[in-house]
Coordinates of N, CA and C in Angstrom, one line a residue:
M190 N -53.9 -132.9 -126.9 CA -54.1 -133.9 -127.9 C -52.9 -134.0 -128.8
E191 N -52.4 -135.2 -128.9 CA -51.1 -135.4 -129.7 C -51.5 -135.6 -131.2
I192 N -50.6 -135.1 -132.1 CA -50.8 -135.2 -133.5 C -50.2 -136.6 -133.9
Q193 N -51.0 -137.4 -134.6 CA -50.4 -138.7 -135.0 C -49.8 -138.5 -136.4
K194 N -48.7 -139.2 -136.6 CA -48.1 -139.2 -137.9 C -48.7 -140.3 -138.7
L195 N -49.1 -140.0 -140.0 CA -49.7 -141.0 -140.8 C -48.7 -142.0 -141.3
Y196 N -47.5 -141.6 -141.5 CA -46.4 -142.5 -142.0 C -45.1 -141.9 -141.5
D197 N -44.2 -142.8 -141.4 CA -42.8 -142.5 -141.0 C -42.0 -142.5 -142.3
P198 N -41.4 -141.3 -142.7 CA -40.6 -141.3 -143.9 C -39.4 -142.3 -144.0
D199 N -38.9 -142.6 -142.8 CA -37.8 -143.5 -142.8 C -38.3 -145.0 -142.9
D200 N -39.6 -145.2 -142.7 CA -40.1 -146.6 -142.7 C -40.7 -147.0 -144.0
T201 N -40.8 -146.0 -144.9 CA -41.4 -146.3 -146.2 C -40.5 -147.2 -147.1
E202 N -41.0 -148.2 -147.7 CA -40.2 -149.1 -148.5 C -40.5 -148.8 -150.0
C203 N -39.4 -148.7 -150.7 CA -39.5 -148.5 -152.2 C -39.3 -149.9 -152.8
E204 N -40.3 -150.3 -153.6 CA -40.3 -151.6 -154.2 C -39.3 -151.5 -155.4
D205 N -38.6 -152.6 -155.7 CA -37.7 -152.7 -156.8 C -38.5 -152.7 -158.1
I206 N -37.9 -152.3 -159.2 CA -38.5 -152.2 -160.5 C -37.9 -153.3 -161.3
A207 N -38.7 -154.1 -161.9 CA -38.2 -155.2 -162.9 C -38.2 -154.6 -164.3
V208 N -37.0 -154.7 -164.9 CA -36.9 -154.3 -166.3 C -36.2 -155.4 -167.1
G209 N -36.3 -155.3 -168.4 CA -35.6 -156.3 -169.2 C -34.5 -155.6 -170.0
L210 N -33.4 -156.3 -170.1 CA -32.2 -155.8 -170.8 C -32.2 -156.5 -172.2
V211 N -32.1 -155.6 -173.3 CA -32.2 -156.1 -174.6 C -30.8 -155.9 -175.3
R212 N -30.2 -157.0 -175.8 CA -29.0 -156.9 -176.5 C -29.2 -157.3 -177.9
L213 N -28.7 -156.5 -178.8 CA -28.8 -156.9 -180.3 C -27.6 -157.7 -180.7
A214 N -27.9 -158.6 -181.6 CA -26.8 -159.5 -182.1 C -25.9 -158.7 -183.1
K215 N -26.5 -157.7 -183.8 CA -25.7 -156.9 -184.7 C -26.2 -155.5 -184.6
H216 N -25.4 -154.5 -184.8 CA -25.8 -153.1 -184.7 C -26.7 -152.7 -185.9
I217 N -27.9 -152.2 -185.6 CA -28.7 -151.6 -186.6 C -29.3 -150.3 -186.0
P218 N -29.7 -149.4 -186.9 CA -30.4 -148.1 -186.4 C -31.7 -148.4 -185.6
D219 N -32.0 -147.5 -184.8 CA -33.3 -147.6 -184.0 C -34.5 -147.8 -184.9
H220 N -34.6 -147.0 -185.9 CA -35.8 -147.1 -186.7 C -36.0 -148.4 -187.4
E221 N -34.9 -149.0 -187.8 CA -34.9 -150.3 -188.5 C -35.3 -151.4 -187.5
F222 N -34.7 -151.3 -186.3 CA -35.1 -152.3 -185.3 C -36.6 -152.3 -184.9
F223 N -37.1 -151.1 -184.7 CA -38.5 -151.0 -184.3 C -39.4 -151.3 -185.5
F224 N -39.0 -151.1 -186.7 CA -39.8 -151.5 -187.9 C -40.0 -153.0 -187.9
K225 N -38.9 -153.7 -187.6 CA -38.9 -155.2 -187.6 C -39.7 -155.7 -186.4
V226 N -39.6 -155.0 -185.2 CA -40.4 -155.4 -184.1 C -41.9 -155.2 -184.4
N227 N -42.2 -154.1 -185.0 CA -43.7 -153.8 -185.3 C -44.2 -154.7 -186.3
L228 N -43.4 -155.2 -187.2 CA -43.9 -156.2 -188.2 C -44.3 -157.5 -187.5
K229 N -43.6 -157.9 -186.5 CA -43.8 -159.2 -185.8 C -44.9 -159.2 -184.8
N230 N -45.4 -158.0 -184.4 CA -46.3 -157.8 -183.3 C -47.5 -157.0 -183.7
S231 N -48.6 -157.2 -182.8 CA -49.7 -156.3 -183.0 C -49.5 -155.0 -182.3
L232 N -48.4 -154.9 -181.6 CA -48.0 -153.6 -181.0 C -47.5 -152.7 -182.0
N233 N -47.5 -151.4 -181.7 CA -47.0 -150.4 -182.6 C -46.1 -149.4 -181.8
F234 N -44.8 -149.8 -181.8 CA -43.9 -148.9 -181.1 C -43.7 -147.6 -181.8
E235 N -43.8 -146.5 -181.1 CA -43.6 -145.2 -181.6 C -42.5 -144.4 -180.8
R236 N -41.8 -143.6 -181.5 CA -40.8 -142.7 -180.8 C -41.6 -141.7 -180.0
I237 N -41.2 -141.6 -178.7 CA -41.8 -140.5 -177.9 C -40.7 -139.6 -177.4
D238 N -41.0 -138.6 -176.6 CA -40.0 -137.7 -176.1 C -38.8 -138.4 -175.5
D239 N -37.6 -137.9 -175.8 CA -36.4 -138.4 -175.2 C -36.3 -138.3 -173.7
L240 N -35.7 -139.3 -173.1 CA -35.4 -139.2 -171.7 C -34.1 -138.3 -171.6
I241 N -34.2 -137.3 -170.8 CA -33.1 -136.3 -170.7 C -32.5 -136.3 -169.3
I242 N -31.2 -136.4 -169.3 CA -30.4 -136.4 -168.0 C -29.5 -135.2 -168.1
Q243 N -29.6 -134.3 -167.1 CA -28.8 -133.1 -167.1 C -27.5 -133.4 -166.3
G244 N -26.4 -133.2 -166.9 CA -25.1 -133.3 -166.2 C -24.6 -131.9 -166.0
I245 N -23.3 -131.8 -165.5 CA -22.7 -130.5 -165.3 C -22.3 -129.8 -166.6
F246 N -21.7 -130.6 -167.5 CA -21.2 -130.0 -168.7 C -22.1 -130.4 -169.9
Y247 N -22.9 -131.5 -169.8 CA -23.7 -131.9 -171.0 C -25.1 -132.3 -170.5
D248 N -26.0 -132.2 -171.5 CA -27.4 -132.7 -171.3 C -27.4 -133.9 -172.3
Y249 N -27.8 -135.1 -171.7 CA -27.8 -136.3 -172.5 C -29.2 -136.7 -172.9
H250 N -29.4 -137.1 -174.1 CA -30.7 -137.5 -174.6 C -30.7 -139.0 -174.9
F251 N -31.7 -139.7 -174.4 CA -31.8 -141.1 -174.6 C -33.1 -141.4 -175.3
P252 N -33.1 -141.9 -176.6 CA -34.4 -142.2 -177.3 C -35.3 -143.2 -176.5
R253 N -36.6 -142.9 -176.6 CA -37.6 -143.8 -176.0 C -38.6 -144.2 -177.1
F254 N -39.1 -145.5 -177.0 CA -40.1 -146.0 -177.9 C -41.2 -146.7 -177.0
E255 N -42.4 -146.4 -177.3 CA -43.5 -146.9 -176.5 C -44.6 -147.5 -177.3
A256 N -45.3 -148.5 -176.7 CA -46.4 -149.1 -177.3 C -47.4 -149.6 -176.2
Y257 N -48.6 -149.7 -176.5 CA -49.7 -150.2 -175.6 C -50.2 -151.5 -176.1
H258 N -50.2 -152.5 -175.2 CA -50.6 -153.8 -175.5 C -52.1 -154.0 -175.1
Q259 N -53.0 -154.1 -176.0 CA -54.4 -154.1 -175.8 C -54.9 -155.3 -174.9
V260 N -54.3 -156.4 -175.1 CA -54.8 -157.6 -174.4 C -54.4 -157.5 -172.9
T261 N -53.2 -157.2 -172.6 CA -52.8 -157.1 -171.2 C -53.0 -155.8 -170.6
R262 N -53.4 -154.8 -171.4 CA -53.6 -153.4 -171.0 C -52.4 -152.9 -170.2
C263 N -51.3 -153.0 -170.9 CA -50.0 -152.7 -170.4 C -49.2 -151.8 -171.4
C264 N -48.5 -150.9 -170.8 CA -47.6 -150.0 -171.7 C -46.2 -150.5 -171.6
F265 N -45.5 -150.7 -172.7 CA -44.1 -151.1 -172.8 C -43.3 -149.9 -173.3
T266 N -42.2 -149.7 -172.7 CA -41.3 -148.6 -173.1 C -39.8 -149.2 -173.3
F267 N -39.3 -149.0 -174.5 CA -37.9 -149.3 -174.7 C -37.1 -148.0 -174.5
I268 N -36.1 -148.0 -173.7 CA -35.2 -146.8 -173.5 C -33.8 -147.2 -173.9
A269 N -33.2 -146.4 -174.8 CA -31.8 -146.6 -175.2 C -30.9 -146.5 -174.0
N270 N -30.0 -147.5 -173.9 CA -29.0 -147.5 -172.8 C -27.9 -146.4 -173.0
K271 N -27.6 -146.2 -174.3 CA -26.5 -145.2 -174.6 C -27.1 -143.9 -175.2
S272 N -26.6 -142.8 -174.7 CA -27.1 -141.5 -175.2 C -26.9 -141.4 -176.7
S273 N -27.9 -140.9 -177.3 CA -27.8 -140.7 -178.8 C -27.3 -139.3 -179.1
E274 N -27.4 -138.4 -178.2 CA -27.0 -137.0 -178.4 C -26.6 -136.4 -177.0
S275 N -25.6 -135.5 -177.1 CA -25.2 -134.8 -175.9 C -25.0 -133.4 -176.3
K276 N -25.7 -132.5 -175.6 CA -25.6 -131.1 -175.8 C -24.7 -130.4 -174.8
Q277 N -23.6 -129.8 -175.2 CA -22.7 -129.2 -174.3 C -23.3 -127.9 -173.8
K278 N -23.3 -127.8 -172.4 CA -23.9 -126.6 -171.8 C -22.8 -125.6 -171.5
K279 N -21.7 -126.0 -171.1 CA -20.6 -125.1 -170.8 C -19.2 -125.8 -171.1
T280 N -18.2 -125.0 -171.4 CA -16.9 -125.6 -171.7 C -16.2 -125.9 -170.4
H281 N -15.4 -127.0 -170.5 CA -14.6 -127.4 -169.3 C -13.2 -126.9 -169.4
T282 N -12.6 -126.6 -168.3 CA -11.2 -126.1 -168.3 C -10.3 -127.1 -167.6
E283 N -10.9 -128.2 -167.0 CA -10.0 -129.2 -166.3 C -9.4 -130.1 -167.3
L284 N -8.2 -130.6 -167.0 CA -7.5 -131.5 -167.9 C -8.2 -132.9 -167.8
F285 N -8.5 -133.4 -166.6 CA -9.1 -134.7 -166.5 C -10.6 -134.5 -166.0
L286 N -11.5 -134.7 -166.9 CA -12.9 -134.4 -166.7 C -13.6 -135.7 -166.3
Q287 N -14.4 -135.7 -165.3 CA -15.2 -136.9 -164.9 C -16.4 -137.2 -165.9
E288 N -16.8 -136.1 -166.5 CA -18.0 -136.3 -167.4 C -17.6 -136.3 -168.9
E289 N -18.1 -137.3 -169.6 CA -17.8 -137.5 -171.0 C -19.0 -137.1 -171.8
N290 N -18.8 -137.0 -173.1 CA -19.9 -136.6 -174.0 C -20.9 -137.8 -174.3
I291 N -20.6 -139.0 -173.9 CA -21.4 -140.2 -174.0 C -21.7 -140.7 -172.7
K292 N -23.0 -141.1 -172.4 CA -23.4 -141.6 -171.1 C -24.2 -142.8 -171.3
F293 N -24.1 -143.8 -170.4 CA -24.9 -145.0 -170.4 C -25.8 -144.9 -169.1
L294 N -27.0 -145.4 -169.3 CA -27.9 -145.4 -168.1 C -27.5 -146.5 -167.2
L295 N -27.0 -147.6 -167.7 CA -26.4 -148.7 -166.9 C -25.0 -148.8 -167.2
N296 N -24.1 -148.2 -166.4 CA -22.7 -148.2 -166.7 C -22.1 -149.6 -166.6
N297 N -22.6 -150.5 -165.9 CA -22.1 -151.8 -165.8 C -22.6 -152.8 -166.8
Q298 N -23.5 -152.2 -167.7 CA -24.1 -153.0 -168.8 C -24.0 -152.3 -170.1
V299 N -22.8 -151.9 -170.5 CA -22.6 -151.1 -171.8 C -22.9 -151.9 -173.0
E300 N -23.0 -153.3 -173.0 CA -23.3 -154.0 -174.2 C -24.8 -154.1 -174.4
V301 N -25.6 -153.6 -173.5 CA -27.0 -153.6 -173.6 C -27.5 -152.4 -174.5
Q302 N -28.3 -152.6 -175.5 CA -28.8 -151.5 -176.3 C -30.0 -150.8 -175.8
Y303 N -30.9 -151.6 -175.2 CA -32.2 -151.1 -174.7 C -32.6 -151.6 -173.4
I304 N -33.3 -150.8 -172.6 CA -33.8 -151.2 -171.3 C -35.3 -151.2 -171.5
L305 N -35.9 -152.3 -171.3 CA -37.4 -152.5 -171.5 C -38.1 -152.4 -170.2
H306 N -39.0 -151.4 -170.1 CA -39.8 -151.2 -168.9 C -41.3 -151.3 -169.2
S307 N -42.0 -151.8 -168.2 CA -43.4 -152.0 -168.3 C -44.2 -151.2 -167.2
S308 N -45.4 -150.9 -167.5 CA -46.3 -150.2 -166.5 C -46.7 -151.2 -165.4
E309 N -46.6 -152.5 -165.6 CA -47.0 -153.5 -164.6 C -45.8 -153.6 -163.6
Q310 N -46.2 -154.0 -162.4 CA -45.2 -154.3 -161.3 C -44.4 -155.5 -161.6
F311 N -45.1 -156.6 -162.1 CA -44.5 -157.8 -162.5 C -44.7 -158.0 -164.0
P312 N -43.8 -157.4 -164.8 CA -44.0 -157.4 -166.3 C -43.8 -158.8 -166.9
D313 N -44.5 -159.0 -168.0 CA -44.4 -160.2 -168.8 C -43.9 -159.8 -170.2
F314 N -42.6 -159.8 -170.4 CA -42.0 -159.3 -171.6 C -42.2 -160.4 -172.7
S315 N -42.7 -161.5 -172.4 CA -42.8 -162.6 -173.5 C -43.9 -162.2 -174.4
V316 N -44.8 -161.3 -174.2 CA -45.8 -160.9 -175.1 C -45.3 -160.1 -176.3
I317 N -44.0 -159.6 -176.2 CA -43.4 -158.9 -177.3 C -42.5 -159.9 -178.0
L318 N -42.9 -160.1 -179.3 CA -42.1 -161.0 -180.2 C -40.9 -160.2 -180.8
L319 N -39.7 -160.6 -180.6 CA -38.6 -159.9 -181.1 C -38.0 -160.7 -182.3
P320 N -37.4 -159.9 -183.3 CA -36.9 -160.6 -184.5 C -35.8 -161.6 -184.2
E321 N -36.0 -162.8 -184.8 CA -35.0 -163.9 -184.6 C -33.7 -163.5 -185.3
N322 N -32.6 -164.0 -184.8 CA -31.3 -163.8 -185.3 C -30.8 -162.3 -185.2
L323 N -31.6 -161.5 -184.5 CA -31.2 -160.1 -184.4 C -31.1 -159.7 -182.9
V324 N -31.8 -160.4 -182.0 CA -31.9 -160.1 -180.6 C -31.6 -161.3 -179.8
F325 N -30.8 -161.1 -178.7 CA -30.6 -162.2 -177.8 C -31.8 -162.2 -176.8
P326 N -32.0 -163.3 -176.1 CA -33.2 -163.3 -175.2 C -33.1 -162.2 -174.2
I327 N -34.3 -161.7 -173.8 CA -34.4 -160.6 -172.9 C -33.9 -161.1 -171.5
Q328 N -33.0 -160.3 -170.9 CA -32.5 -160.7 -169.6 C -33.3 -159.9 -168.5
D329 N -33.8 -160.6 -167.5 CA -34.5 -159.9 -166.4 C -33.5 -159.2 -165.6
Y330 N -33.8 -158.0 -165.1 CA -32.9 -157.2 -164.3 C -33.7 -156.4 -163.3
T331 N -33.2 -156.3 -162.1 CA -34.0 -155.6 -161.0 C -33.2 -154.4 -160.6
L332 N -34.0 -153.2 -160.6 CA -33.4 -152.0 -160.2 C -33.8 -151.7 -158.8
S333 N -32.8 -151.4 -157.9 CA -33.2 -151.1 -156.5 C -33.4 -149.6 -156.4
S334 N -34.0 -149.2 -155.4 CA -34.3 -147.7 -155.2 C -33.1 -146.9 -155.1
E335 N -31.9 -147.4 -154.8 CA -30.7 -146.6 -154.7 C -30.1 -146.3 -156.0
E336 N -30.5 -147.0 -157.1 CA -29.9 -146.7 -158.4 C -30.4 -145.5 -159.1
E337 N -29.6 -144.8 -159.8 CA -30.0 -143.6 -160.5 C -31.1 -143.9 -161.5
L338 N -31.0 -145.0 -162.3 CA -32.0 -145.3 -163.3 C -33.4 -145.5 -162.6
Y339 N -33.4 -146.1 -161.4 CA -34.7 -146.2 -160.7 C -35.4 -144.9 -160.5
Q340 N -34.7 -143.9 -160.1 CA -35.2 -142.6 -159.8 C -35.7 -141.9 -161.2
I341 N -34.9 -142.2 -162.2 CA -35.3 -141.6 -163.5 C -36.6 -142.2 -164.0
I342 N -36.7 -143.5 -164.0 CA -37.9 -144.2 -164.4 C -39.1 -143.7 -163.6
Q343 N -38.9 -143.6 -162.3 CA -40.0 -143.1 -161.5 C -40.5 -141.7 -161.9
Y344 N -39.5 -140.8 -162.2 CA -39.8 -139.5 -162.6 C -40.6 -139.4 -164.0
Y345 N -40.2 -140.3 -164.9 CA -40.8 -140.3 -166.2 C -42.1 -141.0 -166.3
E346 N -42.5 -141.8 -165.3 CA -43.7 -142.5 -165.3 C -44.9 -141.6 -165.1

């Protein structure tokens, strides 16, 4: 009797993740931004554990803020695109180092302050009211399974 495979690992498809890119019109601290967001919404964004990426020479910390929307029963998470802190693990002796003390989750989108993620497969970011004159419209962005941020979001879910 032959053993049947339930699935073929090469045949599995990873679905893309839809996220929103949030750009601020002017630089303000995280706590001030989320205070203003919480004033405009019934949501209550709170700081949760940082997203941590381990590099060779540094550990990078990215602030995360999360809220639960009662009506849609959906959890929204803002992740800072730029590391707020980097802890040096070991000293480097090379002259030209590939790893810097600041890291961006989306290297090709350095002007983005936050990455907005939802627990839904097809998120509706319009339920979050953002302060006028402070934030540009949320830009939809799709992460493919080959991107590093895709793997990170899957790990932290």
